């Protein structure tokens, strides 16, 4: 048996999944299943920045492969195709060299959106969610322009391999500075909504979702690491926005917010649709999957809006919204035989408390520490409720699969 080639196959597959933004359990499970399909018992350990796999050959000789994981991407199309490849290898058991060629073929066949489409995704993401935060048509379009600027900075910084924390600070600063500058010159009314909408393209939705799913599957170290990354990015967003606000206040005037518009459900659904299509582009989701992800975001928003309107209970609305998004993701994953993460991360975006993060920072900048603490606790509570909704569905699905496997084993 060609152990070295098989080990290289498993390690390269896990590396590509990790770099594309897959959950820790998916990385470990895919590597273990591929090795098991060749009759090899393995030990696999993965965390967000490192993975290791070890086996014992028939002669008792240990073989180990290690990979250092660099800056993670948001390439969910790659996660889907690599996940499908692991299924194919497990089902067909190709020769190790042929399997390596299959991996190379998949690796080089994953499509990526060109720069104009990528920037359009930034525009849609910022403009669509600005509408959810009460912006009119003009403010919505200007929020899209701010998002486009942020996309240009992100793409350039990614190519320069700049530290993600500094990249977030710079992007938030430029977008917020543009919005505040337009506000003091009378071109933007609802400046808070414009800034929040543009900041949504920086929100680490995939990291947050993966952190929750890692913790559910018992990968506590990976979950905590991802949560720390989420907090650092949130701090970068707050810092960049705060510096921009102070710069505008010192150079010109203090930005003045004109207030939000209470849009009807149909308008907010259109905003949610545009925003989720934008994020489907940013996560490199192609084909009908992108449309289904955006549809999940719209339906999640409808559930949240109707529950909140009729019950008046905000936390209940966030819980049922996240619960629905998780159910939708699991159903789509089973119907289309793709990972649930693609549908889940986009469907959850309308619920992400971007406004809470912004206002928490805003109160800190203004020295209103009591309101800062209250808003910060409220935002944390929303994030916790969303996490509970996702965890509940994922745990139920996991229990059902465990019961099914045990039941099938008893029958055999």
Short mmCIF file of C-alpha atoms in Angstrom, two decimals:
data_model
loop_
_atom_site.label_atom_id
_atom_site.label_comp_id
_atom_site.label_asym_id
_atom_site.label_seq_id
_atom_site.Cartn_x
_atom_site.Cartn_y
_atom_site.Cartn_z
CA UNK A 1 0.00 0.00 0.00
CA UNK A 2 1.26 3.48 -0.94
CA UNK A 3 0.96 4.99 2.54
CA UNK A 4 2.86 8.17 1.71
CA UNK A 5 0.60 9.11 -1.18
CA UNK A 6 -2.53 8.34 0.84
CA UNK A 7 -1.26 10.46 3.73
CA UNK A 8 -0.46 13.31 1.37
CA UNK A 9 -3.98 13.01 -0.06
CA UNK A 10 -5.62 13.23 3.36
CA UNK A 11 -3.40 16.09 4.57
CA UNK A 12 -3.84 18.11 1.37
CA UNK A 13 -7.61 17.61 1.45
CA UNK A 14 -7.78 18.78 5.07
CA UNK A 15 -5.53 21.75 4.29
CA UNK A 16 -7.70 22.89 1.37
CA UNK A 17 -10.87 22.53 3.44
CA UNK A 18 -9.36 24.55 6.30
CA UNK A 19 -8.12 27.31 4.00
CA UNK A 20 -11.57 27.56 2.42
CA UNK A 21 -13.30 28.12 5.76
CA UNK A 22 -14.66 24.67 6.64
CA UNK A 23 -15.61 23.77 10.20
CA UNK A 24 -13.09 21.83 12.28
CA UNK A 25 -15.26 18.71 12.53
CA UNK A 26 -15.67 18.65 8.72
CA UNK A 27 -11.90 18.83 8.23
CA UNK A 28 -11.23 16.00 10.70
CA UNK A 29 -14.14 13.86 9.52
CA UNK A 30 -13.24 14.18 5.82
CA UNK A 31 -9.61 13.20 6.46
CA UNK A 32 -10.57 10.27 8.70
CA UNK A 33 -13.16 8.94 6.24
CA UNK A 34 -10.80 9.12 3.28
CA UNK A 35 -8.13 7.18 5.19
CA UNK A 36 -10.72 4.70 6.46
CA UNK A 37 -11.86 4.07 2.87
CA UNK A 38 -8.38 2.65 2.24
CA UNK A 39 -8.60 0.52 5.39
CA UNK A 40 -6.35 2.79 7.45
CA UNK A 41 -7.09 3.70 11.07
CA UNK A 42 -5.92 7.23 11.78
CA UNK A 43 -5.66 9.90 14.44
CA UNK A 44 -6.56 13.36 13.14
CA UNK A 45 -6.33 16.62 15.05
CA UNK A 46 -7.20 20.02 13.60
CA UNK A 47 -7.48 23.55 14.96
CA UNK A 48 -7.99 26.73 12.92
CA UNK A 49 -4.26 27.26 12.26
CA UNK A 50 -2.85 23.74 12.34
CA UNK A 51 -3.66 20.13 11.50
CA UNK A 52 -1.89 16.82 12.07
CA UNK A 53 -2.69 13.26 11.00
CA UNK A 54 -0.90 10.12 12.10
CA UNK A 55 -1.21 6.41 11.23
CA UNK A 56 0.52 3.12 11.88
CA UNK A 57 1.47 0.98 8.89
CA UNK A 58 1.07 -2.79 8.80
CA UNK A 59 4.68 -3.10 9.95
CA UNK A 60 4.05 -0.82 12.94
CA UNK A 61 5.92 2.12 11.44
CA UNK A 62 4.28 5.47 12.29
CA UNK A 63 3.71 8.05 9.56
CA UNK A 64 2.69 11.62 10.33
CA UNK A 65 1.73 14.61 8.22
CA UNK A 66 1.41 18.16 9.49
CA UNK A 67 0.11 21.31 7.82
CA UNK A 68 0.32 24.92 9.00
CA UNK A 69 -2.93 26.73 8.19
CA UNK A 70 -2.54 30.36 7.19
CA UNK A 71 -5.13 33.12 6.77
CA UNK A 72 -8.54 31.56 6.19
CA UNK A 73 -10.72 32.45 3.25
CA UNK A 74 -14.49 32.52 2.75
CA UNK A 75 -14.65 30.18 -0.23
CA UNK A 76 -17.75 28.13 0.44
CA UNK A 77 -17.92 26.88 -3.14
CA UNK A 78 -14.55 25.22 -2.50
CA UNK A 79 -15.91 23.67 0.72
CA UNK A 80 -18.83 22.18 -1.23
CA UNK A 81 -16.66 20.75 -4.00
CA UNK A 82 -14.00 19.39 -1.65
CA UNK A 83 -16.68 17.83 0.52
CA UNK A 84 -18.19 16.19 -2.59
CA UNK A 85 -14.73 14.92 -3.56
CA UNK A 86 -14.25 13.24 -0.18
CA UNK A 87 -17.61 11.50 -0.65
CA UNK A 88 -16.56 10.35 -4.12
CA UNK A 89 -13.24 8.96 -2.89
CA UNK A 90 -14.96 7.10 -0.06
CA UNK A 91 -17.52 5.61 -2.48
CA UNK A 92 -15.20 4.71 -5.39
CA UNK A 93 -11.87 3.91 -3.65
CA UNK A 94 -9.67 5.10 -6.54
CA UNK A 95 -5.95 4.38 -6.61
CA UNK A 96 -4.06 6.89 -4.40
CA UNK A 97 -2.30 8.54 -7.34
CA UNK A 98 -5.61 8.87 -9.20
CA UNK A 99 -7.23 10.34 -6.08
CA UNK A 100 -4.42 12.93 -5.86
CA UNK A 101 -5.08 13.84 -9.50
CA UNK A 102 -8.79 14.20 -8.68
CA UNK A 103 -7.91 16.56 -5.83
CA UNK A 104 -5.68 18.64 -8.12
CA UNK A 105 -8.46 18.80 -10.70
CA UNK A 106 -10.98 20.02 -8.12
CA UNK A 107 -8.47 22.47 -6.66
CA UNK A 108 -7.90 24.13 -10.03
CA UNK A 109 -11.52 24.00 -11.21
CA UNK A 110 -13.08 26.02 -8.40
CA UNK A 111 -14.44 29.24 -9.95
CA UNK A 112 -13.87 32.60 -8.29
CA UNK A 113 -15.70 35.82 -8.99
CA UNK A 114 -13.74 38.46 -10.86
CA UNK A 115 -13.00 41.80 -9.22
CA UNK A 116 -16.00 43.69 -10.71
CA UNK A 117 -18.43 41.02 -9.47
CA UNK A 118 -16.69 40.92 -6.10
CA UNK A 119 -17.05 44.69 -5.74
CA UNK A 120 -20.69 44.46 -6.82
CA UNK A 121 -21.17 41.94 -4.01
CA UNK A 122 -19.73 44.46 -1.54
CA UNK A 123 -22.07 47.13 -2.93
CA UNK A 124 -25.14 44.90 -2.63
CA UNK A 125 -24.21 43.68 0.84
CA UNK A 126 -23.78 47.20 2.22
CA UNK A 127 -26.74 48.76 0.38
CA UNK A 128 -29.18 45.94 1.14
CA UNK A 129 -28.51 45.89 4.87
CA UNK A 130 -28.52 49.70 5.04
CA UNK A 131 -32.15 49.48 4.00
CA UNK A 132 -32.81 47.08 6.88
CA UNK A 133 -31.39 49.73 9.23
CA UNK A 134 -33.84 52.37 8.04
CA UNK A 135 -32.01 54.11 5.18
CA UNK A 136 -33.81 55.75 2.28
CA UNK A 137 -32.88 55.14 -1.35
CA UNK A 138 -30.13 57.78 -1.51
CA UNK A 139 -28.54 56.73 1.78
CA UNK A 140 -28.79 53.09 0.73
CA UNK A 141 -26.88 53.76 -2.49
CA UNK A 142 -24.23 55.77 -0.67
CA UNK A 143 -23.84 52.97 1.84
CA UNK A 144 -23.23 50.69 -1.14
CA UNK A 145 -20.51 53.06 -2.35
CA UNK A 146 -18.87 52.90 1.10
CA UNK A 147 -19.05 49.11 0.94
CA UNK A 148 -17.44 49.17 -2.49
CA UNK A 149 -14.54 51.21 -1.08
CA UNK A 150 -14.19 48.70 1.73
CA UNK A 151 -14.14 45.87 -0.81
CA UNK A 152 -11.32 47.53 -2.73
CA UNK A 153 -9.28 47.89 0.46
CA UNK A 154 -9.96 44.30 1.53
CA UNK A 155 -8.96 42.87 -1.83
CA UNK A 156 -5.75 44.91 -1.94
CA UNK A 157 -4.85 44.07 1.66
CA UNK A 158 -5.50 40.36 1.06
CA UNK A 159 -3.10 40.35 -1.85
CA UNK A 160 -0.50 42.15 0.25
CA UNK A 161 -1.09 39.55 3.03
CA UNK A 162 -1.70 42.27 5.60
CA UNK A 163 -2.69 41.31 9.15
CA UNK A 164 -6.51 40.82 9.17
CA UNK A 165 -6.89 42.95 12.33
CA UNK A 166 -5.20 45.96 10.70
CA UNK A 167 -7.14 45.32 7.49
CA UNK A 168 -10.41 45.52 9.43
CA UNK A 169 -9.38 48.75 11.15
CA UNK A 170 -8.40 50.40 7.87
CA UNK A 171 -11.52 49.27 6.01
CA UNK A 172 -13.82 50.40 8.83
CA UNK A 173 -11.99 53.73 9.04
CA UNK A 174 -12.26 54.50 5.32
CA UNK A 175 -15.94 53.49 5.07
CA UNK A 176 -16.94 55.37 8.22
CA UNK A 177 -14.87 58.43 7.26
CA UNK A 178 -16.60 58.54 3.88
CA UNK A 179 -20.07 58.24 5.44
CA UNK A 180 -19.41 60.83 8.15
CA UNK A 181 -17.82 63.20 5.61
CA UNK A 182 -20.87 62.93 3.37
CA UNK A 183 -23.09 63.55 6.38
CA UNK A 184 -21.46 66.81 7.48
CA UNK A 185 -21.70 68.00 3.87
CA UNK A 186 -25.42 67.30 3.79
CA UNK A 187 -25.38 64.33 1.41
CA UNK A 188 -26.24 61.61 3.95
CA UNK A 189 -29.15 61.74 6.38
CA UNK A 190 -29.26 58.47 8.30
CA UNK A 191 -25.50 58.29 8.78
CA UNK A 192 -25.76 55.56 11.43
CA UNK A 193 -27.64 53.31 9.01
CA UNK A 194 -25.12 54.01 6.24
CA UNK A 195 -22.16 53.16 8.48
CA UNK A 196 -23.83 50.04 9.91
CA UNK A 197 -24.76 48.78 6.44
CA UNK A 198 -21.23 49.22 5.14
CA UNK A 199 -19.71 47.63 8.25
CA UNK A 200 -21.78 44.49 7.66
CA UNK A 201 -19.34 43.42 4.94
CA UNK A 202 -16.68 43.19 7.66
CA UNK A 203 -18.79 41.19 10.11
CA UNK A 204 -17.15 37.75 10.57
CA UNK A 205 -20.32 35.76 10.02
CA UNK A 206 -18.53 32.61 8.88
CA UNK A 207 -16.15 32.68 11.86
CA UNK A 208 -19.04 33.18 14.28
CA UNK A 209 -21.07 30.35 12.74
CA UNK A 210 -18.11 27.98 12.64
CA UNK A 211 -17.28 28.80 16.26
CA UNK A 212 -20.77 27.74 17.34
CA UNK A 213 -20.69 24.55 15.29
CA UNK A 214 -17.20 23.65 16.55
CA UNK A 215 -18.34 23.98 20.15
CA UNK A 216 -21.43 21.86 19.43
CA UNK A 217 -19.26 19.10 17.98
CA UNK A 218 -16.93 19.14 20.97
CA UNK A 219 -14.06 21.04 19.31
CA UNK A 220 -13.88 23.52 22.19
CA UNK A 221 -10.34 24.73 21.48
CA UNK A 222 -11.20 25.56 17.89
CA UNK A 223 -14.47 27.22 18.93
CA UNK A 224 -12.77 29.43 21.50
CA UNK A 225 -10.01 30.36 19.03
CA UNK A 226 -12.60 31.42 16.47
CA UNK A 227 -14.55 33.41 19.07
CA UNK A 228 -11.38 35.30 19.97
CA UNK A 229 -10.92 36.07 16.28
CA UNK A 230 -14.50 37.33 16.10
CA UNK A 231 -13.93 39.62 19.09
CA UNK A 232 -10.70 40.98 17.59
CA UNK A 233 -12.45 41.78 14.31
CA UNK A 234 -15.30 43.46 16.20
CA UNK A 235 -12.72 45.53 18.09
CA UNK A 236 -11.07 46.46 14.80
CA UNK A 237 -14.41 47.60 13.39
CA UNK A 238 -15.11 49.67 16.50
CA UNK A 239 -11.63 51.19 16.56
CA UNK A 240 -11.66 52.16 12.89
CA UNK A 241 -15.12 53.71 13.15
CA UNK A 242 -14.25 55.58 16.34
CA UNK A 243 -11.13 57.11 14.79
CA UNK A 244 -13.14 58.20 11.75
CA UNK A 245 -15.84 59.82 13.92
CA UNK A 246 -13.29 61.76 15.97
CA UNK A 247 -11.39 62.84 12.84
CA UNK A 248 -14.55 64.25 11.24
CA UNK A 249 -15.60 65.92 14.50
CA UNK A 250 -12.19 67.61 14.82
CA UNK A 251 -11.82 68.65 11.18
CA UNK A 252 -15.40 69.64 10.39
CA UNK A 253 -18.49 69.11 12.54
CA UNK A 254 -19.92 66.31 14.59
CA UNK A 255 -21.98 63.95 12.42
CA UNK A 256 -25.72 64.30 13.01
CA UNK A 257 -28.06 61.38 12.41
CA UNK A 258 -31.42 62.14 10.77
CA UNK A 259 -33.18 59.06 12.11
CA UNK A 260 -34.30 55.79 10.58
CA UNK A 261 -37.27 55.08 8.31
CA UNK A 262 -39.71 52.36 9.37
CA UNK A 263 -39.99 50.46 6.09
CA UNK A 264 -42.82 47.99 5.41
CA UNK A 265 -42.02 44.29 5.32
CA UNK A 266 -41.85 44.11 1.51
CA UNK A 267 -39.15 46.80 1.35
CA UNK A 268 -37.06 45.21 4.09
CA UNK A 269 -37.39 41.83 2.35
CA UNK A 270 -35.97 43.40 -0.81
CA UNK A 271 -33.14 44.86 1.25
CA UNK A 272 -32.49 41.47 2.85
CA UNK A 273 -32.53 39.79 -0.57
CA UNK A 274 -30.01 42.26 -2.00
CA UNK A 275 -27.76 41.98 1.05
CA UNK A 276 -27.80 38.18 1.07
CA UNK A 277 -27.08 38.01 -2.67
CA UNK A 278 -24.12 40.28 -2.00
CA UNK A 279 -22.84 38.00 0.74
CA UNK A 280 -23.35 34.93 -1.45
CA UNK A 281 -20.91 36.58 -3.85
CA UNK A 282 -18.47 37.46 -1.07
CA UNK A 283 -18.53 33.84 0.10
CA UNK A 284 -17.94 32.68 -3.49
CA UNK A 285 -21.17 30.69 -3.75
CA UNK A 286 -22.06 29.93 -7.38
CA UNK A 287 -25.07 28.60 -9.23
CA UNK A 288 -28.48 27.90 -7.70
CA UNK A 289 -26.90 27.55 -4.28
CA UNK A 290 -26.40 31.33 -4.12
CA UNK A 291 -30.08 31.96 -4.85
CA UNK A 292 -31.17 29.40 -2.25
CA UNK A 293 -28.87 30.96 0.35
CA UNK A 294 -30.34 34.41 -0.36
CA UNK A 295 -33.85 32.97 -0.15
CA UNK A 296 -33.00 31.56 3.27
CA UNK A 297 -31.92 35.03 4.41
CA UNK A 298 -35.21 36.57 3.24
CA UNK A 299 -37.33 33.89 4.92
CA UNK A 300 -35.30 34.20 8.13
CA UNK A 301 -35.93 37.95 8.12
CA UNK A 302 -39.69 37.40 7.59
CA UNK A 303 -39.79 35.04 10.58
CA UNK A 304 -37.89 37.53 12.75
CA UNK A 305 -39.97 40.52 11.65
CA UNK A 306 -43.36 38.84 12.08
CA UNK A 307 -42.51 37.36 15.49
CA UNK A 308 -41.16 40.70 16.72
CA UNK A 309 -44.11 42.69 15.33
CA UNK A 310 -46.77 40.44 16.86
CA UNK A 311 -45.10 39.43 20.13
CA UNK A 312 -42.99 42.49 20.88
CA UNK A 313 -40.36 40.12 22.31
CA UNK A 314 -37.05 40.83 20.58
CA UNK A 315 -35.16 37.88 22.06
CA UNK A 316 -37.92 35.45 21.06
CA UNK A 317 -37.76 36.85 17.53
CA UNK A 318 -33.99 36.34 17.34
CA UNK A 319 -34.29 32.82 18.73
CA UNK A 320 -37.04 31.70 16.33
CA UNK A 321 -35.29 33.43 13.43
CA UNK A 322 -32.00 31.60 14.08
CA UNK A 323 -33.92 28.37 14.71
CA UNK A 324 -35.63 28.69 11.33
CA UNK A 325 -32.34 29.54 9.56
CA UNK A 326 -30.75 26.41 11.04
CA UNK A 327 -33.66 24.19 10.02
CA UNK A 328 -33.59 25.69 6.51
CA UNK A 329 -29.84 25.07 6.23
CA UNK A 330 -30.12 21.45 7.39
CA UNK A 331 -33.01 20.75 4.99
CA UNK A 332 -31.18 22.31 2.03
CA UNK A 333 -28.03 20.38 2.92
CA UNK A 334 -29.93 17.07 2.84
CA UNK A 335 -31.85 17.91 -0.34
CA UNK A 336 -28.83 19.15 -2.34
CA UNK A 337 -26.15 16.94 -0.67
CA UNK A 338 -24.03 19.99 0.20
CA UNK A 339 -22.65 21.21 3.54
CA UNK A 340 -25.17 23.12 5.67
CA UNK A 341 -22.67 25.88 6.48
CA UNK A 342 -23.22 27.66 3.14
CA UNK A 343 -26.94 28.04 3.70
CA UNK A 344 -26.62 28.75 7.40
CA UNK A 345 -24.07 31.55 7.31
CA UNK A 346 -25.94 33.57 4.65
CA UNK A 347 -29.39 32.91 6.12
CA UNK A 348 -28.23 34.19 9.52
CA UNK A 349 -26.84 37.48 8.22
CA UNK A 350 -30.08 39.50 8.57
CA UNK A 351 -30.00 38.66 12.29
CA UNK A 352 -26.35 39.61 12.92
CA UNK A 353 -26.41 42.47 15.49
CA UNK A 354 -24.36 44.90 13.42
CA UNK A 355 -26.31 47.82 14.85
CA UNK A 356 -25.56 46.66 18.39
CA UNK A 357 -21.83 46.54 17.71
CA UNK A 358 -21.95 50.02 16.18
CA UNK A 359 -23.95 51.67 18.94
CA UNK A 360 -21.87 49.99 21.64
CA UNK A 361 -18.79 51.57 20.11
CA UNK A 362 -20.58 54.89 19.61
CA UNK A 363 -21.49 55.20 23.28
CA UNK A 364 -17.89 54.41 24.26
CA UNK A 365 -16.60 57.18 21.96
CA UNK A 366 -19.04 59.68 23.49
CA UNK A 367 -18.07 58.68 27.02
CA UNK A 368 -21.56 57.36 27.86
CA UNK A 369 -20.27 54.38 29.78
CA UNK A 370 -23.58 53.31 31.32
CA UNK A 371 -25.25 53.17 27.91
CA UNK A 372 -22.10 51.50 26.53
CA UNK A 373 -22.33 48.72 29.13
CA UNK A 374 -26.07 48.28 28.64
CA UNK A 375 -25.82 48.17 24.84
CA UNK A 376 -22.84 45.83 25.01
CA UNK A 377 -24.71 43.40 27.26
CA UNK A 378 -27.77 43.60 25.01
CA UNK A 379 -25.68 42.85 21.91
CA UNK A 380 -23.99 39.93 23.67
CA UNK A 381 -27.40 38.61 24.68
CA UNK A 382 -28.59 38.73 21.05
CA UNK A 383 -25.48 36.85 19.91
CA UNK A 384 -26.08 34.28 22.65
CA UNK A 385 -29.72 33.77 21.67
CA UNK A 386 -28.75 33.30 18.02
CA UNK A 387 -26.12 30.77 19.11
CA UNK A 388 -28.69 28.86 21.18
CA UNK A 389 -31.08 28.66 18.23
CA UNK A 390 -28.36 27.28 15.97
CA UNK A 391 -27.02 24.90 18.64
CA UNK A 392 -30.47 23.48 19.37
CA UNK A 393 -31.16 22.49 15.76
CA UNK A 394 -27.64 21.18 15.13
CA UNK A 395 -27.74 19.14 18.34
CA UNK A 396 -31.12 17.61 17.44
CA UNK A 397 -29.84 16.69 13.96
CA UNK A 398 -26.69 15.17 15.46
CA UNK A 399 -28.72 13.13 17.96
CA UNK A 400 -30.95 11.86 15.16
CA UNK A 401 -27.96 10.72 13.14
CA UNK A 402 -26.41 9.02 16.18
CA UNK A 403 -29.68 7.21 16.92
CA UNK A 404 -29.97 6.17 13.27
CA UNK A 405 -26.43 4.76 13.24
CA UNK A 406 -27.02 2.88 16.50
CA UNK A 407 -30.35 1.55 15.22
CA UNK A 408 -28.77 0.40 11.95
CA UNK A 409 -25.98 -1.31 13.88
CA UNK A 410 -28.49 -3.17 16.06
CA UNK A 411 -30.33 -4.41 12.96
CA UNK A 412 -27.09 -5.74 11.48
#
